[in-house]
Short mmCIF file of N, CA and C in Angstrom, two decimals:
data_model
loop_
_atom_site.label_atom_id
_atom_site.label_comp_id
_atom_site.label_asym_id
_atom_site.label_seq_id
_atom_site.Cartn_x
_atom_site.Cartn_y
_atom_site.Cartn_z
N MET I 1 115.63 87.08 -20.95
CA MET I 1 116.03 87.30 -22.01
C MET I 1 117.35 87.34 -21.16
N THR I 2 118.51 86.30 -21.93
CA THR I 2 119.93 86.29 -21.05
C THR I 2 120.85 87.46 -21.46
N THR I 3 121.57 88.37 -20.93
CA THR I 3 122.22 89.34 -21.44
C THR I 3 123.81 89.62 -21.00
N GLY I 4 124.68 89.80 -20.97
CA GLY I 4 126.23 89.46 -20.88
C GLY I 4 126.75 88.99 -21.59
N SER I 5 128.57 88.43 -21.90
CA SER I 5 128.50 87.80 -22.45
C SER I 5 129.88 86.73 -22.12
N PRO I 6 130.04 85.49 -22.43
CA PRO I 6 129.97 84.47 -21.44
C PRO I 6 131.49 84.32 -22.32
N ALA I 7 132.28 85.36 -22.20
CA ALA I 7 133.82 85.65 -22.39
C ALA I 7 134.33 86.72 -21.65
N ARG I 8 135.21 86.63 -21.62
CA ARG I 8 136.31 87.21 -20.18
C ARG I 8 137.86 87.13 -20.67
N ILE I 9 138.07 88.60 -20.66
CA ILE I 9 138.95 88.58 -20.92
C ILE I 9 140.60 87.81 -20.20
N GLY I 10 141.90 87.17 -20.11
CA GLY I 10 142.21 86.06 -19.47
C GLY I 10 143.55 86.56 -19.62
N LYS I 11 144.41 85.61 -18.64
CA LYS I 11 145.94 85.68 -18.63
C LYS I 11 146.81 85.39 -20.75
N ASP I 12 145.66 84.54 -20.66
CA ASP I 12 146.41 82.98 -21.95
C ASP I 12 145.84 83.52 -23.17
N GLY I 13 144.64 84.93 -23.65
CA GLY I 13 143.73 85.03 -24.68
C GLY I 13 142.26 85.72 -23.78
N ILE I 14 141.17 85.09 -24.43
CA ILE I 14 140.11 84.66 -23.77
C ILE I 14 139.37 83.34 -23.14
N THR I 15 139.19 83.46 -21.56
CA THR I 15 138.57 82.51 -21.34
C THR I 15 136.73 82.68 -21.69
N LEU I 16 136.07 81.68 -22.48
CA LEU I 16 134.64 81.42 -23.10
C LEU I 16 134.03 79.70 -22.10
N ALA I 17 133.07 81.06 -21.12
CA ALA I 17 131.85 79.82 -20.08
C ALA I 17 131.03 79.05 -21.34
N ILE I 18 130.62 77.54 -21.37
CA ILE I 18 130.11 77.24 -22.49
C ILE I 18 129.23 75.99 -21.26
N ARG I 19 128.30 75.57 -22.09
CA ARG I 19 127.18 74.26 -21.40
C ARG I 19 127.24 73.49 -23.30
N LEU I 20 127.80 72.67 -22.55
CA LEU I 20 127.93 71.23 -23.95
C LEU I 20 126.77 70.44 -23.97
N THR I 21 126.16 70.51 -24.59
CA THR I 21 125.61 68.83 -24.78
C THR I 21 125.51 68.07 -25.74
N PRO I 22 126.09 66.73 -25.22
CA PRO I 22 126.78 66.05 -26.57
C PRO I 22 125.61 64.94 -26.79
N LYS I 23 125.70 64.45 -27.63
CA LYS I 23 124.50 63.64 -28.34
C LYS I 23 123.57 64.20 -28.56
N ALA I 24 123.85 65.63 -29.60
CA ALA I 24 122.83 66.09 -30.44
C ALA I 24 123.13 65.95 -32.05
N ALA I 25 122.20 66.45 -32.39
CA ALA I 25 122.06 66.25 -33.66
C ALA I 25 123.07 66.33 -34.97
N ARG I 26 123.82 67.80 -34.52
CA ARG I 26 124.86 68.28 -35.30
C ARG I 26 125.56 69.28 -34.67
N ASP I 27 127.24 69.79 -34.33
CA ASP I 27 127.61 70.63 -34.03
C ASP I 27 127.22 71.40 -34.23
N ALA I 28 127.36 72.78 -33.07
CA ALA I 28 126.64 73.89 -33.63
C ALA I 28 126.38 74.66 -32.31
N VAL I 29 126.93 75.93 -32.56
CA VAL I 29 127.05 77.03 -31.24
C VAL I 29 125.00 77.56 -31.40
N THR I 30 124.31 77.20 -30.19
CA THR I 30 123.19 77.82 -30.45
C THR I 30 122.34 78.52 -29.26
N GLY I 31 123.10 79.05 -28.67
CA GLY I 31 122.89 80.73 -28.13
C GLY I 31 123.52 80.35 -26.83
N LEU I 32 122.91 81.11 -25.97
CA LEU I 32 123.24 81.74 -24.61
C LEU I 32 122.65 81.83 -24.10
N ILE I 33 123.05 80.96 -22.83
CA ILE I 33 121.81 80.72 -21.82
C ILE I 33 121.96 81.08 -19.89
N ASP I 34 121.36 81.45 -19.38
CA ASP I 34 121.72 81.37 -17.99
C ASP I 34 122.21 80.52 -17.57
N ALA I 35 123.01 80.20 -16.62
CA ALA I 35 123.54 79.22 -15.55
C ALA I 35 123.86 79.26 -14.13
N PRO I 36 123.87 79.07 -13.15
CA PRO I 36 124.68 79.43 -12.25
C PRO I 36 125.84 80.16 -12.51
N GLU I 37 126.08 80.32 -12.30
CA GLU I 37 127.67 80.49 -12.81
C GLU I 37 127.15 81.99 -13.20
N GLY I 38 126.48 82.22 -13.86
CA GLY I 38 126.70 83.47 -14.70
C GLY I 38 126.31 82.60 -16.65
N VAL I 39 126.28 83.72 -17.61
CA VAL I 39 125.81 83.24 -18.93
C VAL I 39 126.79 82.84 -19.50
N ARG I 40 126.47 81.50 -20.45
CA ARG I 40 127.06 80.61 -21.40
C ARG I 40 126.57 80.53 -22.27
N LEU I 41 128.18 80.15 -23.30
CA LEU I 41 127.12 79.48 -24.53
C LEU I 41 127.15 78.58 -24.32
N ALA I 42 125.92 78.45 -25.58
CA ALA I 42 124.89 76.86 -25.49
C ALA I 42 126.01 76.31 -26.41
N VAL I 43 126.22 75.11 -26.59
CA VAL I 43 127.67 74.75 -27.41
C VAL I 43 126.44 73.08 -27.58
N SER I 44 125.98 72.71 -28.85
CA SER I 44 126.23 71.14 -29.18
C SER I 44 127.23 70.16 -30.38
N VAL I 45 127.35 69.08 -29.54
CA VAL I 45 128.13 68.58 -30.29
C VAL I 45 127.90 66.66 -31.01
N ARG I 46 127.89 66.07 -31.60
CA ARG I 46 127.32 65.15 -32.42
C ARG I 46 128.04 64.13 -31.41
N ALA I 47 129.33 64.23 -31.63
CA ALA I 47 130.73 62.71 -30.59
C ALA I 47 129.65 63.17 -29.13
N VAL I 48 130.13 61.86 -28.27
CA VAL I 48 129.17 60.95 -27.21
C VAL I 48 130.81 61.77 -25.74
N ALA I 49 129.28 61.75 -24.95
CA ALA I 49 130.54 62.09 -23.37
C ALA I 49 131.64 60.98 -22.57
N ASP I 50 132.61 60.40 -23.95
CA ASP I 50 132.90 58.94 -23.42
C ASP I 50 135.03 59.90 -24.04
N LYS I 51 135.91 59.78 -23.13
CA LYS I 51 137.48 59.50 -23.09
C LYS I 51 137.73 61.13 -23.73
N GLY I 52 137.14 61.85 -23.07
CA GLY I 52 137.23 63.52 -24.04
C GLY I 52 136.80 63.87 -25.83
N ALA I 53 136.11 62.60 -26.17
CA ALA I 53 135.51 63.26 -27.56
C ALA I 53 134.89 63.71 -27.41
N ALA I 54 133.30 64.42 -26.43
CA ALA I 54 132.88 65.48 -26.74
C ALA I 54 133.53 66.70 -26.04
N ASN I 55 134.89 66.92 -25.06
CA ASN I 55 135.13 67.79 -25.02
C ASN I 55 136.25 68.65 -26.33
N ALA I 56 136.42 67.48 -26.82
CA ALA I 56 137.10 67.72 -27.96
C ALA I 56 136.43 68.35 -28.84
N ALA I 57 135.60 67.65 -29.72
CA ALA I 57 134.47 68.28 -30.49
C ALA I 57 134.04 69.67 -29.71
N ALA I 58 133.98 70.02 -29.27
CA ALA I 58 133.15 71.33 -28.60
C ALA I 58 135.16 72.38 -28.54
N GLU I 59 136.10 71.88 -28.64
CA GLU I 59 137.30 72.80 -29.01
C GLU I 59 137.20 73.02 -30.85
N ALA I 60 136.79 72.23 -31.85
CA ALA I 60 136.89 72.11 -32.39
C ALA I 60 135.84 72.55 -33.54
N CYS I 61 134.38 72.47 -32.78
CA CYS I 61 133.33 73.04 -33.19
C CYS I 61 133.50 74.91 -32.58
N ILE I 62 134.10 75.24 -31.43
CA ILE I 62 134.04 76.50 -31.63
C ILE I 62 135.68 77.38 -32.46
N ALA I 63 136.22 76.66 -32.97
CA ALA I 63 137.35 76.71 -33.66
C ALA I 63 136.56 77.17 -34.85
N ARG I 64 135.76 76.52 -35.56
CA ARG I 64 135.13 76.24 -36.21
C ARG I 64 133.84 77.67 -36.52
N TRP I 65 133.39 78.01 -35.38
CA TRP I 65 132.39 79.29 -35.14
C TRP I 65 132.90 80.46 -35.08
N LEU I 66 134.06 80.50 -35.06
CA LEU I 66 134.93 81.29 -34.43
C LEU I 66 135.62 81.72 -36.03
N ASP I 67 135.94 81.23 -36.74
CA ASP I 67 137.40 80.81 -37.88
C ASP I 67 138.35 81.31 -37.40
N ILE I 68 138.74 80.40 -36.15
CA ILE I 68 139.83 80.57 -36.16
C ILE I 68 140.73 78.74 -35.64
N ALA I 69 141.90 78.89 -35.78
CA ALA I 69 143.06 77.35 -35.96
C ALA I 69 142.12 76.52 -35.12
N LYS I 70 142.24 75.74 -35.14
CA LYS I 70 141.65 74.11 -33.57
C LYS I 70 142.36 74.54 -32.85
N SER I 71 144.21 74.56 -32.77
CA SER I 71 144.74 74.18 -31.83
C SER I 71 144.68 75.59 -30.89
N SER I 72 144.53 77.10 -31.03
CA SER I 72 143.43 78.10 -31.01
C SER I 72 142.96 77.74 -28.97
N VAL I 73 142.01 76.74 -30.05
CA VAL I 73 141.16 76.93 -28.57
C VAL I 73 141.76 75.35 -27.56
N ARG I 74 141.28 75.38 -26.17
CA ARG I 74 141.71 74.81 -25.95
C ARG I 74 141.34 74.44 -24.12
N LEU I 75 140.25 73.19 -23.42
CA LEU I 75 139.65 73.34 -22.56
C LEU I 75 140.76 73.80 -20.81
N ALA I 76 139.86 74.47 -20.09
CA ALA I 76 140.62 75.36 -19.10
C ALA I 76 139.98 74.21 -18.18
N SER I 77 138.71 74.37 -17.27
CA SER I 77 138.08 73.57 -17.25
C SER I 77 137.20 72.49 -16.46
N GLY I 78 135.89 71.72 -15.96
CA GLY I 78 134.85 70.81 -16.63
C GLY I 78 135.52 70.17 -17.36
N GLY I 79 136.24 69.34 -17.35
CA GLY I 79 136.91 67.80 -17.92
C GLY I 79 135.03 67.24 -18.30
N LYS I 80 134.64 66.85 -16.67
CA LYS I 80 133.72 66.01 -16.16
C LYS I 80 132.01 66.70 -16.13
N SER I 81 131.92 68.08 -16.56
CA SER I 81 131.01 68.86 -16.67
C SER I 81 130.68 68.78 -17.90
N ARG I 82 129.02 69.51 -18.20
CA ARG I 82 128.74 69.73 -18.64
C ARG I 82 128.82 71.73 -19.19
N TYR I 83 128.97 72.30 -17.67
CA TYR I 83 129.38 73.21 -18.00
C TYR I 83 131.37 73.69 -18.39
N LYS I 84 131.80 73.70 -19.12
CA LYS I 84 132.75 74.82 -18.89
C LYS I 84 133.66 75.91 -19.65
N ALA I 85 134.99 75.72 -19.36
CA ALA I 85 135.60 76.86 -19.58
C ALA I 85 136.60 76.36 -20.76
N LEU I 86 136.56 77.56 -22.05
CA LEU I 86 137.47 77.36 -23.01
C LEU I 86 138.97 78.18 -23.11
N THR I 87 139.86 78.28 -23.32
CA THR I 87 140.74 78.83 -23.50
C THR I 87 141.05 79.42 -24.81
N ILE I 88 141.10 80.58 -24.94
CA ILE I 88 141.57 80.88 -26.77
C ILE I 88 142.63 81.37 -27.07
N SER I 89 143.34 81.49 -27.31
CA SER I 89 144.33 82.24 -27.35
C SER I 89 144.22 83.38 -28.68
N GLY I 90 144.95 84.00 -28.59
CA GLY I 90 145.20 85.31 -29.19
C GLY I 90 145.18 86.94 -28.73
N GLU I 91 144.60 87.76 -29.56
CA GLU I 91 144.98 88.80 -29.03
C GLU I 91 143.55 89.59 -28.69
N PRO I 92 142.92 89.65 -27.67
CA PRO I 92 142.03 89.14 -26.35
C PRO I 92 140.94 90.40 -27.31
N ALA I 93 141.53 91.78 -27.46
CA ALA I 93 140.35 92.77 -27.97
C ALA I 93 139.68 92.17 -28.98
N GLY I 94 140.65 91.51 -29.97
CA GLY I 94 139.86 91.35 -31.37
C GLY I 94 138.97 89.85 -31.56
N LEU I 95 139.28 89.20 -30.28
CA LEU I 95 138.33 88.19 -29.74
C LEU I 95 137.29 87.82 -29.31
N MET I 96 137.32 88.97 -28.53
CA MET I 96 136.07 89.90 -27.63
C MET I 96 135.18 90.25 -28.78
N ALA I 97 135.66 91.00 -29.77
CA ALA I 97 135.16 91.53 -30.59
C ALA I 97 134.04 90.63 -31.44
N ARG I 98 135.09 89.59 -32.05
CA ARG I 98 134.75 88.70 -32.97
C ARG I 98 133.07 87.78 -31.94
N ILE I 99 133.72 87.36 -30.56
CA ILE I 99 132.58 86.69 -30.04
C ILE I 99 131.74 87.60 -29.89
N ALA I 100 131.56 88.74 -29.87
CA ALA I 100 130.42 89.97 -29.72
C ALA I 100 129.66 89.75 -31.50
N GLY I 101 130.38 89.65 -31.92
CA GLY I 101 128.89 89.73 -32.72
C GLY I 101 128.57 88.60 -33.78
N LYS I 102 129.51 87.83 -33.01
CA LYS I 102 129.30 86.30 -33.70
C LYS I 102 127.93 85.91 -32.56
N ILE I 103 127.60 86.60 -31.19
CA ILE I 103 126.62 86.26 -30.54
C ILE I 103 125.31 87.18 -31.13
N ALA I 104 126.09 87.93 -31.67
CA ALA I 104 124.89 88.80 -31.77
C ALA I 104 124.04 88.14 -32.91
N ASP I 105 124.54 87.73 -33.87
CA ASP I 105 123.98 87.06 -35.08
C ASP I 105 122.99 86.17 -34.37
N LEU I 106 123.46 85.56 -33.57
CA LEU I 106 122.50 84.06 -33.14
C LEU I 106 121.37 84.65 -32.72
N ALA I 107 120.80 86.00 -32.63
CA ALA I 107 120.08 86.35 -31.80
C ALA I 107 118.52 86.40 -33.06
#
């Protein structure tokens, strides 16, 4: 069983660790996974991994999932990797609570 949170409080808001699967059947947050670097949020997108299309789709998917503006979510690291970090701008305590609630809904 996966425990822990993929979200960490950072200097600009929240840093969210994800594992991205491009070319999926639908855009969705599918659960938590254990990765070598720790717990990550599994995110699937329909976009292909070409010229940043999958990264942009991941940002949009997370923004929809959290019901926040797309401009609040940006890629922090992992541009060419399946393992990525996204920075989510905003009030950290509120974002952490929202993420925890959404993760609980996935179970």
